[in-house]
Amino acid sequence: MGYSKQCLFLVLLVACVSGEDPYRFYTWNVTYGDIYPLGVKQQGILINGQFPGPQIENGVQQRRNSWQDGVYGTNCPISPGQNFTYILQVKDQIGSYFYFPSTAFHKAAGGYGGFKIASRSVIPVPFDPPSGDFTILAGDWYKRNHTDLRAILDSGSDLPFPDGLIINGHGSNAYTFSVDQGKTYRFRISNVGLTTSINFRIQGHKMKLVEVEGTHSLQNTYDSLDIHLGQTYSVLVTADQPPNDYYIVVTTRFTSQVLNASSILHYSNSAGSVSGPFPASGPRPNPQGSYHYGMINTTRTIRLQNTAPIINGKQRFAVNSVSFIPADTPLKLADYFKIQGVFSLGSISDNPTGGGGYLQTSVMAADFRGFLEVVFENPEDTLQSWHIDGHSFFVVGMDGGQWSAASRLNYNLRDTISRSTVYPKSWTALYMPLDNVGMWNVRSENWARQYLGQQFYLRVYSAANSWRDEYPIPSNALQCGKAVGHHN
Ligand SMILES: *[C@@H]1O[C@H](CO)[C@@H](O)[C@H](O)[C@H]1NC(C)=O
Ligand SMILES: *[C@@H]1O[C@H](CO)[C@@H](O)[C@H](O)[C@H]1NC(C)=O
Ligand SMILES: *[C@@H]1O[C@H](CO)[C@@H](O)[C@H](O)[C@H]1NC(C)=O
Ligand SMILES: *[C@@H]1O[C@H](CO)[C@@H](O)[C@H](O)[C@H]1NC(C)=O
Ligand SMILES: *[C@@H]1O[C@H](CO)[C@@H](O)[C@H](O)[C@H]1NC(C)=O
């Protein structure tokens, strides 16, 4: 969502495609306000005075709609004093997500919150209803505010190491989750941070994984879970230990200095407060769902290589040598109103170019109903976490070294796993059905990399131009840049 300066007003209308719970309205007053996540006063982004913002709960499965995606390329930012109504309709998305401000590095100031979408009641949920449902929004945090952090990036440097980790807006032991002994609870855990992977664990308790980013998963049991940037998992936790208080711990992963934050799991009949060392992080699977995907003939292969070029003397990040820069007009509006000179299709190659990095408003064209093979190739020494808006995809293979056509021989086409993470010096291949018309952001979930150009847009196009394939432009669409004065 494109938040802007001081105070703005947002009405969220969540509309449904089935007869259950026809509408939910959320009215948000977005303001700056004082927050103290690491014990020092900072100016944060509040929603109705809260940080993290209120939880969105939505009754049913819906269809994702590019007009309401709320990223730079799809919507105009909402200016101070303005109001805007998002109408969210999401396809095939059950489960746990989080919302956050996507422009101007506002994510570093907060403005995020949990977002739960329940399945329609006719769709079975593969576990008993839990006795409680908790949201954990954990991630790294900086004492410097988002304008200072953005200035560091704008000056051509990467971000420094974060100052701490926070859980639901607090540092250590400020947050308590109360449970009754013997009962089972669902925890929805998101990594809402800017730059680091985290490990999550609960002292003395096992976690049964039940959902990965909107998909019910194989229900394996874990002592700890790695959660990469932007990812959300649901686990079931049974309060089956002696009645006490226990640490809920997050620590940073793949960092030389380890940051931590903790909360308390409090038994209602607790005989004692937390004690002992933090539980060790143990083996650290980053498991995902399991699917039977079958043999599908892909229609196109796209290889995407991340790099960290210096362009005009500044640190940038790029995909296939192109470091994304925003245009003056949201791409979705330019596309709809056929405004020339904002972007051109094909401004990013389907394959790594091997050439030096350059700046461009990169948009790749793709056909609705196509079936992509996407290979993320990571020649760098850092873990890469990617996100593709509007689509689900299935990881069919990953390995060290360089991907080649022969790598396909080892693809897993039966029990593919869904994830959006690419490891250092390696590749990850995925299959992705293009089942959603629109202008979709493909981006690094590392927010410094995203801000400095490791992103592009995928324009999924249907010549039919039918409302069956895509919702029409909302009557309240804001207009900015070259789109000002066009009639919806
Ligand atoms: C939003 O909150 C601010 C600060 O609390 C308040 O001054 C303003 O009147 C509120 N706006 C609306 C539309 O509720
Ligand atoms: C939203 O803005 C419109 C004008 O742009 C105004 O008529 C309306 O009252 C505003 N709604 C709220 C809830 O502030
Ligand atoms: C961020 O902090 C700097 C001082 O380091 C201050 O000048 C600036 O106004 C702050 N920005 C916001 C949005 O709070
Ligand atoms: C957690 O981090 C704090 C602050 O850096 C540190 O003092 C403490 O030793 C850490 N706790 C554990 C158990 O690692
Ligand atoms: C994929 O292509 C092969 C070879 O052309 C064909 O035999 C097979 O039926 C196709 N599979 C599907 C699911 O279309």
Short mmCIF file of C-alpha atoms in Angstrom, two decimals, residues 101-463:
data_model
loop_
_atom_site.label_atom_id
_atom_site.label_comp_id
_atom_site.label_asym_id
_atom_site.label_seq_id
_atom_site.Cartn_x
_atom_site.Cartn_y
_atom_site.Cartn_z
CA PRO A 101 3.40 -0.03 3.15
CA SER A 102 5.30 -0.78 -0.05
CA THR A 103 6.70 2.58 -1.15
CA ALA A 104 9.24 5.15 0.04
CA PHE A 105 10.83 2.67 2.46
CA HIS A 106 7.88 3.23 4.82
CA LYS A 107 8.05 -0.43 5.80
CA ALA A 108 11.00 0.54 8.04
CA ALA A 109 8.58 2.71 10.05
CA GLY A 110 5.98 0.01 10.69
CA GLY A 111 2.52 0.34 9.22
CA TYR A 112 2.23 -3.43 8.98
CA GLY A 113 -0.24 -5.88 10.43
CA GLY A 114 -1.57 -9.42 10.12
CA PHE A 115 -4.00 -10.53 7.43
CA LYS A 116 -5.93 -13.80 7.83
CA ILE A 117 -8.12 -15.28 5.14
CA ALA A 118 -10.30 -18.21 6.14
CA SER A 119 -11.31 -20.97 3.76
CA ARG A 120 -14.93 -21.16 2.73
CA SER A 121 -16.72 -23.55 5.03
CA VAL A 122 -17.24 -26.06 2.23
CA ILE A 123 -13.46 -26.52 1.95
CA PRO A 124 -12.18 -28.86 4.65
CA VAL A 125 -9.36 -27.65 6.87
CA PRO A 126 -7.01 -30.55 7.62
CA PHE A 127 -6.86 -30.01 11.39
CA ASP A 128 -9.27 -29.47 14.26
CA PRO A 129 -10.18 -25.90 15.10
CA PRO A 130 -7.52 -24.67 17.53
CA SER A 131 -8.43 -23.22 20.94
CA GLY A 132 -6.82 -19.92 20.02
CA ASP A 133 -5.19 -18.15 17.14
CA PHE A 134 -2.13 -15.94 17.67
CA THR A 135 -0.31 -13.72 15.20
CA ILE A 136 3.44 -13.20 15.55
CA LEU A 137 4.93 -10.45 13.41
CA ALA A 138 8.67 -10.71 13.94
CA GLY A 139 11.60 -9.11 12.19
CA ASP A 140 14.63 -6.91 12.29
CA TRP A 141 14.41 -3.26 13.31
CA TYR A 142 16.54 -0.13 13.07
CA LYS A 143 16.79 2.72 15.54
CA ARG A 144 17.28 5.05 12.58
CA ASN A 145 14.02 6.11 11.00
CA HIS A 146 12.89 5.27 7.50
CA THR A 147 13.94 8.63 6.03
CA ASP A 148 17.48 8.20 7.37
CA LEU A 149 17.62 4.60 6.12
CA ARG A 150 16.32 5.66 2.73
CA ALA A 151 19.00 8.38 2.58
CA ILE A 152 21.67 5.71 3.13
CA LEU A 153 20.28 3.71 0.21
CA ASP A 154 19.85 6.80 -1.97
CA SER A 155 23.47 7.76 -1.34
CA GLY A 156 24.52 4.43 -2.82
CA SER A 157 25.21 2.21 0.18
CA ASP A 158 23.55 -0.95 1.45
CA LEU A 159 21.88 -0.84 4.85
CA PRO A 160 23.93 -1.38 8.02
CA PHE A 161 23.24 -4.38 10.25
CA PRO A 162 19.92 -3.96 12.09
CA ASP A 163 19.84 -2.81 15.72
CA GLY A 164 17.55 -5.51 17.02
CA LEU A 165 14.70 -7.91 16.46
CA ILE A 166 11.14 -7.20 17.53
CA ILE A 167 8.03 -9.31 18.04
CA ASN A 168 4.67 -7.56 17.54
CA GLY A 169 6.32 -4.18 17.90
CA HIS A 170 8.27 -4.97 21.06
CA GLY A 171 11.74 -6.06 22.04
CA SER A 172 12.21 -8.80 24.58
CA ASN A 173 9.63 -10.20 26.99
CA ALA A 174 7.15 -7.40 26.52
CA TYR A 175 4.54 -9.62 24.95
CA THR A 176 2.71 -12.55 26.53
CA PHE A 177 0.62 -15.24 24.85
CA SER A 178 -1.67 -16.95 27.38
CA VAL A 179 -2.66 -20.56 26.94
CA ASP A 180 -4.56 -23.22 28.89
CA GLN A 181 -2.72 -26.42 29.67
CA GLY A 182 -3.70 -29.29 27.38
CA LYS A 183 -5.14 -27.10 24.62
CA THR A 184 -3.78 -26.56 21.10
CA TYR A 185 -3.18 -23.15 19.55
CA ARG A 186 -2.41 -21.86 16.10
CA PHE A 187 0.51 -19.44 15.76
CA ARG A 188 0.78 -17.51 12.50
CA ILE A 189 4.37 -16.33 12.25
CA SER A 190 5.56 -13.79 9.67
CA ASN A 191 9.01 -12.39 9.04
CA VAL A 192 8.13 -8.71 8.57
CA GLY A 193 11.75 -7.53 8.64
CA LEU A 194 13.78 -5.66 6.06
CA THR A 195 17.02 -7.59 5.67
CA THR A 196 17.47 -10.75 7.74
CA SER A 197 16.13 -14.30 7.95
CA ILE A 198 14.99 -15.38 11.41
CA ASN A 199 14.71 -18.62 13.35
CA PHE A 200 11.60 -19.18 15.49
CA ARG A 201 11.18 -21.60 18.40
CA ILE A 202 9.25 -22.10 21.64
CA GLN A 203 11.07 -23.41 24.71
CA GLY A 204 10.08 -27.01 25.50
CA HIS A 205 7.39 -27.19 22.81
CA LYS A 206 7.07 -28.86 19.44
CA MET A 207 5.47 -27.12 16.49
CA LYS A 208 3.36 -28.90 13.91
CA LEU A 209 3.51 -27.07 10.59
CA VAL A 210 0.05 -26.76 9.01
CA GLU A 211 0.23 -23.86 6.58
CA VAL A 212 2.85 -22.27 4.38
CA GLU A 213 1.94 -19.00 2.73
CA GLY A 214 -1.65 -19.90 2.12
CA THR A 215 -1.30 -23.60 1.44
CA HIS A 216 -2.01 -26.40 3.86
CA SER A 217 1.23 -28.31 4.14
CA LEU A 218 2.43 -31.76 5.07
CA GLN A 219 2.08 -31.76 8.84
CA ASN A 220 5.63 -32.36 10.01
CA THR A 221 6.75 -31.52 13.53
CA TYR A 222 9.67 -29.18 14.23
CA ASP A 223 11.64 -27.78 17.18
CA SER A 224 12.52 -24.64 15.25
CA LEU A 225 11.77 -23.05 11.91
CA ASP A 226 13.68 -20.71 9.66
CA ILE A 227 11.48 -17.96 8.31
CA HIS A 228 12.90 -15.94 5.47
CA LEU A 229 11.95 -12.38 4.61
CA GLY A 230 8.30 -12.02 3.71
CA GLN A 231 7.37 -15.60 4.58
CA THR A 232 4.48 -16.65 6.81
CA TYR A 233 3.94 -20.05 8.43
CA SER A 234 1.20 -21.43 10.66
CA VAL A 235 2.07 -23.98 13.32
CA LEU A 236 -0.05 -25.80 15.89
CA VAL A 237 1.38 -25.83 19.41
CA THR A 238 -0.10 -27.94 22.21
CA ALA A 239 0.40 -26.65 25.75
CA ASP A 240 1.52 -30.11 26.88
CA GLN A 241 4.32 -29.15 29.27
CA PRO A 242 4.34 -28.58 33.05
CA PRO A 243 2.44 -25.39 33.90
CA ASN A 244 5.04 -22.64 33.66
CA ASP A 245 6.06 -19.76 31.49
CA TYR A 246 8.22 -20.48 28.44
CA TYR A 247 10.32 -18.39 26.08
CA ILE A 248 9.13 -17.78 22.55
CA VAL A 249 12.36 -16.87 20.77
CA VAL A 250 13.42 -15.39 17.45
CA THR A 251 17.06 -15.02 16.46
CA THR A 252 18.66 -13.81 13.24
CA ARG A 253 19.95 -16.42 10.75
CA PHE A 254 22.94 -16.31 8.41
CA THR A 255 24.36 -13.29 10.25
CA SER A 256 27.73 -13.22 12.02
CA GLN A 257 26.29 -11.22 14.89
CA VAL A 258 23.14 -12.87 16.28
CA LEU A 259 20.24 -10.68 17.39
CA ASN A 260 17.37 -11.99 19.47
CA ALA A 261 13.92 -11.11 20.76
CA SER A 262 11.62 -13.12 22.97
CA SER A 263 8.01 -13.25 24.12
CA ILE A 264 6.39 -15.35 26.81
CA LEU A 265 4.17 -18.39 26.42
CA HIS A 266 2.22 -18.19 29.68
CA TYR A 267 0.17 -21.14 31.00
CA SER A 268 -2.97 -19.88 32.75
CA ASN A 269 -2.08 -22.17 35.69
CA SER A 270 1.60 -21.25 35.51
CA ALA A 271 3.66 -22.04 38.60
CA GLY A 272 6.73 -20.04 37.58
CA SER A 273 8.13 -17.38 35.34
CA VAL A 274 10.51 -17.98 32.43
CA SER A 275 13.88 -19.42 33.32
CA GLY A 276 16.89 -21.10 31.80
CA PRO A 277 18.73 -20.29 28.60
CA PHE A 278 16.97 -19.76 25.31
CA PRO A 279 16.28 -23.01 23.52
CA ALA A 280 18.94 -23.76 20.93
CA SER A 281 17.92 -23.25 17.36
CA GLY A 282 18.71 -26.89 16.48
CA PRO A 283 18.30 -28.16 12.96
CA ARG A 284 16.68 -25.47 10.94
CA PRO A 285 14.41 -26.75 8.24
CA ASN A 286 12.63 -24.28 6.05
CA PRO A 287 9.91 -26.64 5.03
CA GLN A 288 7.09 -25.91 2.70
CA GLY A 289 3.94 -27.51 1.48
CA SER A 290 3.75 -30.63 -0.58
CA TYR A 291 1.72 -30.97 -3.73
CA HIS A 292 1.10 -33.42 -6.49
CA TYR A 293 1.70 -31.29 -9.47
CA GLY A 294 2.02 -33.85 -12.21
CA MET A 295 3.62 -33.46 -15.58
CA ILE A 296 2.99 -30.06 -17.07
CA ASN A 297 4.49 -28.74 -20.26
CA THR A 298 5.86 -25.31 -19.61
CA THR A 299 5.38 -22.71 -22.32
CA ARG A 300 8.39 -20.51 -21.58
CA THR A 301 11.57 -20.44 -19.51
CA ILE A 302 12.67 -17.28 -17.76
CA ARG A 303 16.04 -17.17 -16.00
CA LEU A 304 16.45 -14.38 -13.49
CA GLN A 305 19.87 -13.56 -12.12
CA ASN A 306 20.40 -11.20 -9.21
CA THR A 307 23.49 -9.01 -9.20
CA ALA A 308 24.83 -6.06 -7.20
CA PRO A 309 26.23 -3.63 -9.79
CA ILE A 310 27.65 -0.19 -9.08
CA ILE A 311 25.80 2.23 -11.36
CA ASN A 312 26.82 5.90 -11.58
CA GLY A 313 29.10 5.31 -8.60
CA LYS A 314 26.29 3.99 -6.39
CA GLN A 315 25.40 0.58 -5.03
CA ARG A 316 22.40 -0.82 -6.90
CA PHE A 317 20.82 -4.25 -7.24
CA ALA A 318 19.61 -5.72 -10.51
CA VAL A 319 17.77 -8.57 -12.20
CA ASN A 320 19.30 -9.66 -15.53
CA SER A 321 21.42 -6.49 -15.37
CA VAL A 322 18.42 -4.16 -15.09
CA SER A 323 18.11 -2.14 -11.92
CA PHE A 324 14.47 -1.06 -11.66
CA ILE A 325 13.60 2.61 -11.34
CA PRO A 326 10.03 3.81 -10.87
CA ALA A 327 8.44 5.90 -13.63
CA ASP A 328 6.33 9.00 -13.00
CA THR A 329 3.07 7.07 -13.46
CA PRO A 330 1.93 3.73 -12.01
CA LEU A 331 2.51 1.13 -14.70
CA LYS A 332 -0.95 -0.34 -14.38
CA LEU A 333 -2.54 3.05 -15.08
CA ALA A 334 -0.17 3.74 -17.99
CA ASP A 335 -1.09 0.36 -19.42
CA TYR A 336 -4.83 0.89 -18.97
CA PHE A 337 -4.89 4.41 -20.44
CA LYS A 338 -2.33 3.45 -23.13
CA ILE A 339 -0.03 6.29 -22.06
CA GLN A 340 3.20 6.21 -24.06
CA GLY A 341 6.65 6.80 -22.66
CA VAL A 342 6.14 5.34 -19.19
CA PHE A 343 7.46 1.83 -19.76
CA SER A 344 8.09 -0.53 -22.61
CA LEU A 345 7.44 -4.24 -22.70
CA GLY A 346 10.56 -6.32 -23.11
CA SER A 347 12.68 -3.85 -21.16
CA ILE A 348 14.13 -6.80 -19.24
CA SER A 349 15.56 -9.90 -20.88
CA ASP A 350 14.31 -13.46 -20.31
CA ASN A 351 17.91 -14.50 -19.56
CA PRO A 352 20.95 -13.12 -17.76
CA THR A 353 22.78 -10.80 -20.14
CA GLY A 354 26.21 -10.94 -18.56
CA GLY A 355 26.46 -7.21 -19.26
CA GLY A 356 26.93 -4.34 -16.83
CA GLY A 357 24.04 -3.02 -14.79
CA TYR A 358 21.81 -0.19 -16.00
CA LEU A 359 18.72 1.65 -14.78
CA GLN A 360 15.35 1.01 -16.44
CA THR A 361 11.62 0.79 -15.62
CA SER A 362 11.64 -2.90 -16.41
CA VAL A 363 8.47 -4.69 -17.48
CA MET A 364 8.33 -8.21 -18.89
CA ALA A 365 5.40 -9.32 -21.05
CA ALA A 366 3.67 -12.64 -20.44
CA ASP A 367 0.57 -14.36 -21.76
CA PHE A 368 -2.37 -15.25 -19.55
CA ARG A 369 -2.77 -19.04 -19.28
CA GLY A 370 0.90 -19.56 -20.04
CA PHE A 371 2.88 -21.89 -17.82
CA LEU A 372 6.27 -20.56 -16.86
CA GLU A 373 9.42 -22.25 -15.80
CA VAL A 374 11.28 -19.62 -13.79
CA VAL A 375 14.88 -20.20 -12.73
CA PHE A 376 16.26 -17.88 -10.08
CA GLU A 377 20.04 -17.88 -10.41
CA ASN A 378 22.00 -16.53 -7.49
CA PRO A 379 25.71 -15.90 -8.11
CA GLU A 380 26.07 -13.82 -4.94
CA ASP A 381 27.12 -14.80 -1.43
CA THR A 382 23.86 -13.78 0.22
CA LEU A 383 20.60 -15.65 0.64
CA GLN A 384 17.94 -14.44 -1.76
CA SER A 385 14.27 -14.33 -0.93
CA TRP A 386 11.92 -13.56 -3.82
CA HIS A 387 8.25 -12.76 -4.07
CA ILE A 388 5.93 -12.76 -7.07
CA ASP A 389 2.69 -10.88 -6.46
CA GLY A 390 -0.61 -12.36 -7.54
CA HIS A 391 0.63 -15.89 -8.13
CA SER A 392 1.44 -19.12 -6.39
CA PHE A 393 4.30 -21.20 -7.62
CA PHE A 394 5.83 -24.58 -7.04
CA VAL A 395 9.51 -25.18 -6.58
CA VAL A 396 10.58 -28.10 -8.74
CA GLY A 397 14.30 -28.03 -8.15
CA MET A 398 17.22 -26.36 -6.47
CA ASP A 399 20.93 -27.04 -6.38
CA GLY A 400 24.32 -25.42 -6.02
CA GLY A 401 26.29 -24.10 -8.96
CA GLN A 402 24.97 -23.13 -12.36
CA TRP A 403 21.57 -24.17 -13.75
CA SER A 404 21.53 -25.80 -17.19
CA ALA A 405 18.91 -27.55 -19.31
CA ALA A 406 20.26 -30.84 -17.91
CA SER A 407 19.24 -29.73 -14.43
CA ARG A 408 15.66 -30.49 -15.46
CA LEU A 409 16.38 -34.20 -15.35
CA ASN A 410 16.44 -33.94 -11.57
CA TYR A 411 13.31 -31.84 -11.15
CA ASN A 412 10.77 -33.13 -8.67
CA LEU A 413 7.48 -32.99 -10.52
CA ARG A 414 5.46 -34.99 -8.03
CA ASP A 415 5.77 -33.56 -4.54
CA THR A 416 6.91 -30.07 -5.33
CA ILE A 417 7.37 -27.59 -2.55
CA SER A 418 6.20 -24.00 -2.55
CA ARG A 419 8.70 -21.43 -1.45
CA SER A 420 10.15 -18.16 -2.55
CA THR A 421 13.70 -18.46 -1.31
CA VAL A 422 16.90 -18.91 -3.27
CA TYR A 423 20.09 -19.91 -1.47
CA PRO A 424 23.54 -18.41 -1.96
CA LYS A 425 25.59 -19.47 -5.00
CA SER A 426 22.82 -21.65 -6.28
CA TRP A 427 19.67 -21.79 -8.34
CA THR A 428 16.02 -22.54 -7.69
CA ALA A 429 13.56 -23.50 -10.42
CA LEU A 430 9.83 -23.13 -10.16
CA TYR A 431 6.73 -23.71 -12.18
CA MET A 432 4.19 -20.96 -12.25
CA PRO A 433 0.80 -20.96 -13.94
CA LEU A 434 -0.05 -17.50 -15.23
CA ASP A 435 -3.63 -17.56 -14.03
CA ASN A 436 -4.08 -13.92 -13.09
CA VAL A 437 -4.20 -11.02 -15.54
CA GLY A 438 -2.54 -7.85 -14.29
CA MET A 439 0.67 -5.93 -13.64
CA TRP A 440 2.51 -7.94 -11.02
CA ASN A 441 5.61 -7.06 -9.01
CA VAL A 442 8.46 -9.60 -8.91
CA ARG A 443 10.85 -8.53 -6.17
CA SER A 444 13.50 -9.30 -3.65
CA GLU A 445 12.04 -9.55 -0.17
CA ASN A 446 15.19 -7.88 1.12
CA TRP A 447 13.83 -4.36 1.33
CA ALA A 448 17.15 -2.60 0.64
CA ARG A 449 17.63 -4.67 -2.50
CA GLN A 450 14.04 -4.10 -3.59
CA TYR A 451 14.39 -0.34 -3.04
CA LEU A 452 17.67 -0.24 -4.97
CA GLY A 453 16.29 -1.99 -8.02
CA GLN A 454 16.08 -5.78 -7.52
CA GLN A 455 12.55 -5.98 -8.86
CA PHE A 456 10.57 -5.71 -12.07
CA TYR A 457 6.97 -6.04 -13.23
CA LEU A 458 5.41 -8.95 -15.06
CA ARG A 459 2.51 -7.85 -17.25
CA VAL A 460 0.21 -10.83 -17.63
CA TYR A 461 -1.98 -10.04 -20.60
CA SER A 462 -5.14 -11.44 -22.08
CA ALA A 463 -6.24 -10.16 -25.48
#
